[in-house]
Coordinates of N, CA and C in Angstrom, one line a residue:
X1 N 17.0 1.7 15.0 CA 16.9 2.0 13.5 C 18.2 1.8 12.9
X2 N 18.3 0.8 12.0 CA 19.6 0.5 11.3 C 19.8 1.6 10.3
X3 N 21.1 2.0 10.2 CA 21.5 3.0 9.2 C 22.9 2.7 8.6
X4 N 23.0 2.9 7.3 CA 24.2 2.8 6.6 C 24.6 4.2 6.0
X5 N 25.8 4.6 6.2 CA 26.2 5.9 5.6 C 27.5 5.7 4.8
X6 N 27.4 6.0 3.5 CA 28.6 5.9 2.7 C 29.3 7.3 2.7
X7 N 30.6 7.2 2.5 CA 31.4 8.4 2.3 C 32.7 8.1 1.5
X8 N 33.4 9.1 1.1 CA 34.7 8.9 0.4 C 34.6 9.1 -1.1
X9 N 33.4 9.4 -1.6 CA 33.3 9.6 -3.0 C 33.9 11.0 -3.4
X10 N 34.0 11.2 -4.7 CA 34.6 12.5 -5.2 C 34.9 12.4 -6.6
X11 N 35.7 13.4 -7.1 CA 36.1 13.5 -8.5 C 37.6 13.1 -8.5
X12 N 37.9 12.2 -9.4 CA 39.3 11.7 -9.6 C 39.6 11.5 -11.0
X13 N 40.8 11.7 -11.4 CA 41.2 11.4 -12.8 C 41.4 9.9 -13.0
X14 N 41.2 9.5 -14.2 CA 41.4 8.1 -14.6 C 42.8 7.7 -14.2
X15 N 42.9 6.5 -13.6 CA 44.1 5.9 -13.1 C 44.3 6.2 -11.6
X16 N 43.5 7.1 -11.0 CA 43.6 7.4 -9.6 C 42.9 6.4 -8.7
X17 N 42.9 6.8 -7.4 CA 42.3 5.9 -6.4 C 41.4 6.7 -5.5
X18 N 40.4 6.0 -4.9 CA 39.5 6.4 -3.9 C 39.3 5.3 -2.9
X19 N 39.0 5.7 -1.7 CA 38.5 4.7 -0.7 C 37.2 5.1 -0.2
X20 N 36.2 4.2 -0.4 CA 34.9 4.4 0.1 C 34.7 3.7 1.4
X21 N 33.9 4.3 2.3 CA 33.5 3.8 3.6 C 32.0 3.6 3.7
X22 N 31.6 2.5 4.3 CA 30.2 2.3 4.7 C 30.2 2.1 6.2
X23 N 29.7 3.1 6.9 CA 29.6 3.0 8.3 C 28.2 2.6 8.8
X24 N 28.1 1.7 9.6 CA 26.8 1.1 10.0 C 26.5 1.5 11.5
X25 N 25.2 1.6 11.8 CA 24.8 1.9 13.2 C 23.4 1.2 13.3
X26 N 23.0 0.9 14.6 CA 21.7 0.4 14.8 C 21.5 -1.1 14.5
X27 N 22.6 -1.8 14.2 CA 22.5 -3.2 14.0 C 23.8 -3.9 14.5
X28 N 23.7 -5.2 14.6 CA 24.9 -6.0 15.1 C 25.7 -6.2 13.9
X29 N 26.7 -5.3 13.7 CA 27.4 -5.2 12.4 C 28.1 -6.5 12.0
X30 N 28.6 -7.2 13.0 CA 29.4 -8.4 12.7 C 28.5 -9.6 12.2
X31 N 27.2 -9.4 12.3 CA 26.3 -10.4 11.7 C 25.8 -10.1 10.3
X32 N 26.4 -9.1 9.7 CA 25.9 -8.7 8.4 C 26.9 -8.7 7.3
X33 N 26.6 -9.3 6.2 CA 27.4 -9.1 5.0 C 27.1 -7.7 4.4
X34 N 28.1 -7.2 3.8 CA 28.0 -5.8 3.2 C 28.4 -5.9 1.8
X35 N 27.5 -5.3 1.0 CA 27.8 -5.3 -0.5 C 27.8 -3.9 -1.0
X36 N 28.6 -3.7 -2.0 CA 28.7 -2.4 -2.7 C 28.1 -2.6 -4.1
X37 N 27.3 -1.6 -4.4 CA 26.6 -1.5 -5.8 C 26.8 -0.1 -6.3
X38 N 26.7 0.0 -7.6 CA 26.8 1.3 -8.2 C 25.7 1.5 -9.3
X39 N 25.4 2.8 -9.5 CA 24.4 3.1 -10.6 C 24.9 4.3 -11.3
X40 N 25.1 4.1 -12.6 CA 25.5 5.1 -13.5 C 24.2 5.8 -14.1
X41 N 24.3 7.0 -14.5 CA 23.1 7.7 -15.1 C 22.5 6.9 -16.2
X42 N 21.2 6.7 -16.1 CA 20.5 6.0 -17.2 C 20.7 4.5 -17.2
X43 N 21.4 3.9 -16.2 CA 21.6 2.5 -16.1 C 21.1 1.9 -14.9
X44 N 20.9 0.6 -14.9 CA 20.5 -0.1 -13.7 C 21.6 -0.2 -12.6
X45 N 21.2 -0.4 -11.4 CA 22.2 -0.6 -10.3 C 22.9 -1.9 -10.6
X46 N 24.2 -2.0 -10.4 CA 24.9 -3.2 -10.6 C 25.8 -3.5 -9.4
X47 N 26.0 -4.8 -9.3 CA 26.9 -5.3 -8.2 C 28.3 -4.9 -8.4
X48 N 29.0 -4.5 -7.4 CA 30.5 -4.2 -7.4 C 31.3 -5.2 -6.6
X49 N 31.0 -5.3 -5.3 CA 31.8 -6.2 -4.5 C 31.0 -6.5 -3.2
X50 N 31.3 -7.5 -2.5 CA 30.7 -7.9 -1.2 C 31.6 -8.7 -0.4
X51 N 31.3 -8.6 0.9 CA 32.1 -9.3 1.9 C 31.1 -10.0 2.9
X52 N 31.4 -11.3 3.2 CA 30.5 -12.0 4.0 C 30.4 -11.5 5.5
X53 N 29.5 -12.0 6.2 CA 29.3 -11.5 7.6 C 30.6 -11.8 8.4
X54 N 31.2 -13.0 8.1 CA 32.4 -13.4 8.9 C 33.7 -12.7 8.3
X55 N 33.6 -12.1 7.2 CA 34.8 -11.6 6.5 C 35.6 -12.6 5.8
X56 N 35.2 -13.8 5.8 CA 36.0 -14.9 5.3 C 35.8 -15.1 3.8
X57 N 34.8 -14.4 3.2 CA 34.5 -14.6 1.8 C 34.3 -13.2 1.2
X58 N 34.9 -13.0 0.0 CA 34.7 -11.8 -0.7 C 34.3 -12.1 -2.1
X59 N 33.6 -11.2 -2.8 CA 33.1 -11.5 -4.1 C 33.2 -10.2 -4.9
X60 N 33.6 -10.3 -6.2 CA 33.8 -9.1 -7.0 C 33.2 -9.3 -8.3
X61 N 32.7 -8.2 -8.9 CA 32.3 -8.1 -10.3 C 33.5 -8.3 -11.1
X62 N 33.3 -8.9 -12.3 CA 34.5 -9.1 -13.2 C 35.1 -7.8 -13.6
X63 N 34.3 -6.7 -13.7 CA 34.8 -5.5 -14.2 C 35.8 -4.7 -13.2
X64 N 35.7 -5.2 -11.9 CA 36.5 -4.5 -10.9 C 37.6 -5.4 -10.3
X65 N 37.5 -6.7 -10.6 CA 38.4 -7.7 -10.0 C 39.9 -7.3 -10.3
X66 N 40.7 -7.3 -9.3 CA 42.1 -6.9 -9.5 C 42.3 -5.4 -9.3
X67 N 41.3 -4.6 -9.3 CA 41.4 -3.2 -9.1 C 40.8 -2.7 -7.8
X68 N 39.7 -3.3 -7.3 CA 39.0 -3.0 -6.1 C 39.3 -4.0 -5.0
X69 N 39.3 -3.5 -3.8 CA 39.4 -4.5 -2.7 C 38.4 -4.1 -1.6
X70 N 37.6 -5.0 -1.1 CA 36.7 -4.8 -0.1 C 37.2 -5.4 1.2
X71 N 37.0 -4.7 2.3 CA 37.5 -5.2 3.6 C 36.5 -4.6 4.7
X72 N 36.6 -5.2 5.9 CA 35.8 -4.8 7.0 C 36.6 -4.6 8.3
X73 N 36.1 -3.7 9.1 CA 36.7 -3.5 10.4 C 35.5 -3.5 11.4
X74 N 35.3 -4.7 12.0 CA 34.1 -4.8 12.9 C 34.2 -3.9 14.1
X75 N 35.4 -3.6 14.5 CA 35.6 -2.7 15.7 C 35.1 -1.3 15.4
X76 N 35.1 -0.9 14.1 CA 34.6 0.4 13.7 C 33.3 0.4 13.0
X77 N 32.7 -0.8 12.9 CA 31.4 -1.0 12.2 C 31.4 -0.4 10.8
X78 N 32.5 -0.7 10.1 CA 32.8 -0.1 8.8 C 33.3 -1.1 7.8
X79 N 32.8 -0.9 6.6 CA 33.4 -1.7 5.5 C 34.0 -0.7 4.5
X80 N 35.1 -1.0 4.0 CA 35.8 -0.2 3.0 C 35.9 -0.8 1.6
X81 N 35.9 0.1 0.7 CA 36.1 -0.3 -0.7 C 37.2 0.5 -1.3
X82 N 38.4 -0.1 -1.4 CA 39.6 0.5 -2.0 C 39.5 0.4 -3.5
X83 N 39.5 1.5 -4.2 CA 39.3 1.5 -5.6 C 40.6 2.1 -6.3
X84 N 41.3 1.3 -7.0 CA 42.5 1.7 -7.7 C 42.4 1.6 -9.2
X85 N 43.2 2.3 -9.9 CA 43.2 2.3 -11.4 C 41.8 2.6 -11.9
X86 N 41.3 3.6 -11.4 CA 39.9 4.0 -11.7 C 39.8 4.3 -13.2
X87 N 38.6 4.0 -13.7 CA 38.3 4.2 -15.1 C 37.0 5.1 -15.2
X88 N 36.9 5.8 -16.3 CA 35.6 6.6 -16.5 C 34.4 5.8 -16.3
X89 N 34.4 4.5 -16.7 CA 33.2 3.7 -16.6 C 32.9 3.3 -15.2
X90 N 33.8 3.6 -14.2 CA 33.5 3.4 -12.8 C 32.6 4.5 -12.2
X91 N 32.4 5.5 -13.0 CA 31.6 6.6 -12.5 C 30.2 6.2 -12.2
X92 N 29.6 6.7 -11.1 CA 28.3 6.4 -10.7 C 28.1 6.7 -9.2
X93 N 26.9 6.5 -8.7 CA 26.6 6.6 -7.3 C 26.8 5.2 -6.7
X94 N 27.6 5.2 -5.7 CA 27.9 3.9 -5.0 C 27.1 3.8 -3.7
X95 N 26.5 2.6 -3.6 CA 25.6 2.3 -2.5 C 26.2 1.1 -1.7
X96 N 26.0 1.1 -0.4 CA 26.3 -0.1 0.3 C 25.0 -0.7 0.9
X97 N 24.9 -2.0 1.0 CA 23.8 -2.7 1.5 C 24.2 -3.7 2.5
X98 N 23.3 -4.0 3.5 CA 23.6 -5.0 4.5 C 22.6 -6.1 4.5
X99 N 23.1 -7.4 4.6 CA 22.3 -8.6 4.6 C 22.7 -9.4 5.8
X100 N 21.7 -9.7 6.6 CA 22.0 -10.5 7.9 C 22.5 -11.9 7.5
X101 N 23.6 -12.2 8.1 CA 24.2 -13.5 8.0 C 24.5 -13.9 6.5
X102 N 24.7 -12.9 5.7 CA 24.9 -13.1 4.3 C 26.3 -13.6 3.9
X103 N 26.4 -14.2 2.8 CA 27.7 -14.7 2.3 C 28.3 -13.8 1.3
X104 N 27.7 -12.7 1.0 CA 28.3 -11.7 0.0 C 27.9 -12.1 -1.4
X105 N 26.8 -12.7 -1.6 CA 26.3 -13.0 -3.0 C 25.8 -11.8 -3.7
X106 N 25.9 -11.8 -5.0 CA 25.5 -10.7 -5.8 C 24.0 -10.4 -5.7
X107 N 23.2 -11.5 -5.7 CA 21.8 -11.3 -5.8 C 21.1 -11.5 -4.5
X108 N 21.8 -11.3 -3.4 CA 21.2 -11.5 -2.1 C 20.1 -10.4 -1.8
X109 N 19.1 -10.7 -1.0 CA 18.1 -9.7 -0.7 C 18.6 -8.9 0.5
X110 N 19.3 -7.8 0.2 CA 19.9 -6.9 1.2 C 18.8 -6.3 2.0
X111 N 19.0 -6.2 3.3 CA 18.0 -5.7 4.3 C 18.0 -4.2 4.4
X112 N 19.1 -3.6 4.3 CA 19.3 -2.2 4.5 C 20.2 -1.6 3.4
X113 N 19.9 -0.3 3.1 CA 20.7 0.4 2.1 C 21.1 1.8 2.6
X114 N 22.2 2.3 2.2 CA 22.6 3.6 2.4 C 22.1 4.5 1.3
X115 N 22.4 5.8 1.4 CA 21.9 6.8 0.5 C 22.8 7.0 -0.7
X116 N 24.0 6.5 -0.6 CA 24.9 6.6 -1.7 C 26.0 7.7 -1.7
X117 N 27.1 7.5 -2.4 CA 28.1 8.6 -2.5 C 28.5 8.6 -4.0
X118 N 28.7 9.8 -4.5 CA 29.0 10.0 -5.9 C 30.5 9.8 -6.2
X119 N 30.8 9.0 -7.2 CA 32.2 8.8 -7.7 C 32.2 9.2 -9.1
X120 N 33.0 10.2 -9.5 CA 33.2 10.6 -10.8 C 34.6 10.5 -11.3
X121 N 34.9 9.8 -12.3 CA 36.2 9.5 -12.9 C 36.3 10.2 -14.2
X122 N 37.2 11.2 -14.3 CA 37.4 12.0 -15.5 C 38.4 11.3 -16.4
X123 N 38.3 11.5 -17.7 CA 39.2 10.9 -18.6 C 40.4 11.8 -18.9

C-alpha cells in the first residue's frame, strides 16, 4: 500500500523559511515524480512545484519561483520543499502527490496523495 506523509509545516513570520518533507513508502520511489500542491481556505488546490522521477527536471509555479526549491533524496525516499522568503499568501495546506514515471508537469494525473501539512505565514 503506497503512502505519502508530509511533514515540516508550521507557523512562521513573513520572510521566514520552512522545509517540508514528503516521505514515501510502499512504492518504488525512484520511479515516481513528486509534486507539491497547496490549498488555501476557500480556494482551489494549486500547483507549487514538482520534480521528475529522474530528478533531472524541476518545475515551479511563477508565484514561488526563486523562493522555493524542490529536491529529492532517493536513498531516503523523500522529497523536500525548501521555502524561503515566505509570504502570507503562501498560507495553506501543502500536499504532495506521486506520479509514476512522471516529468513533474503541473497537470499530471498523480497516482497517490498525502494527507497534507499546514503552513501558516503571519504578516
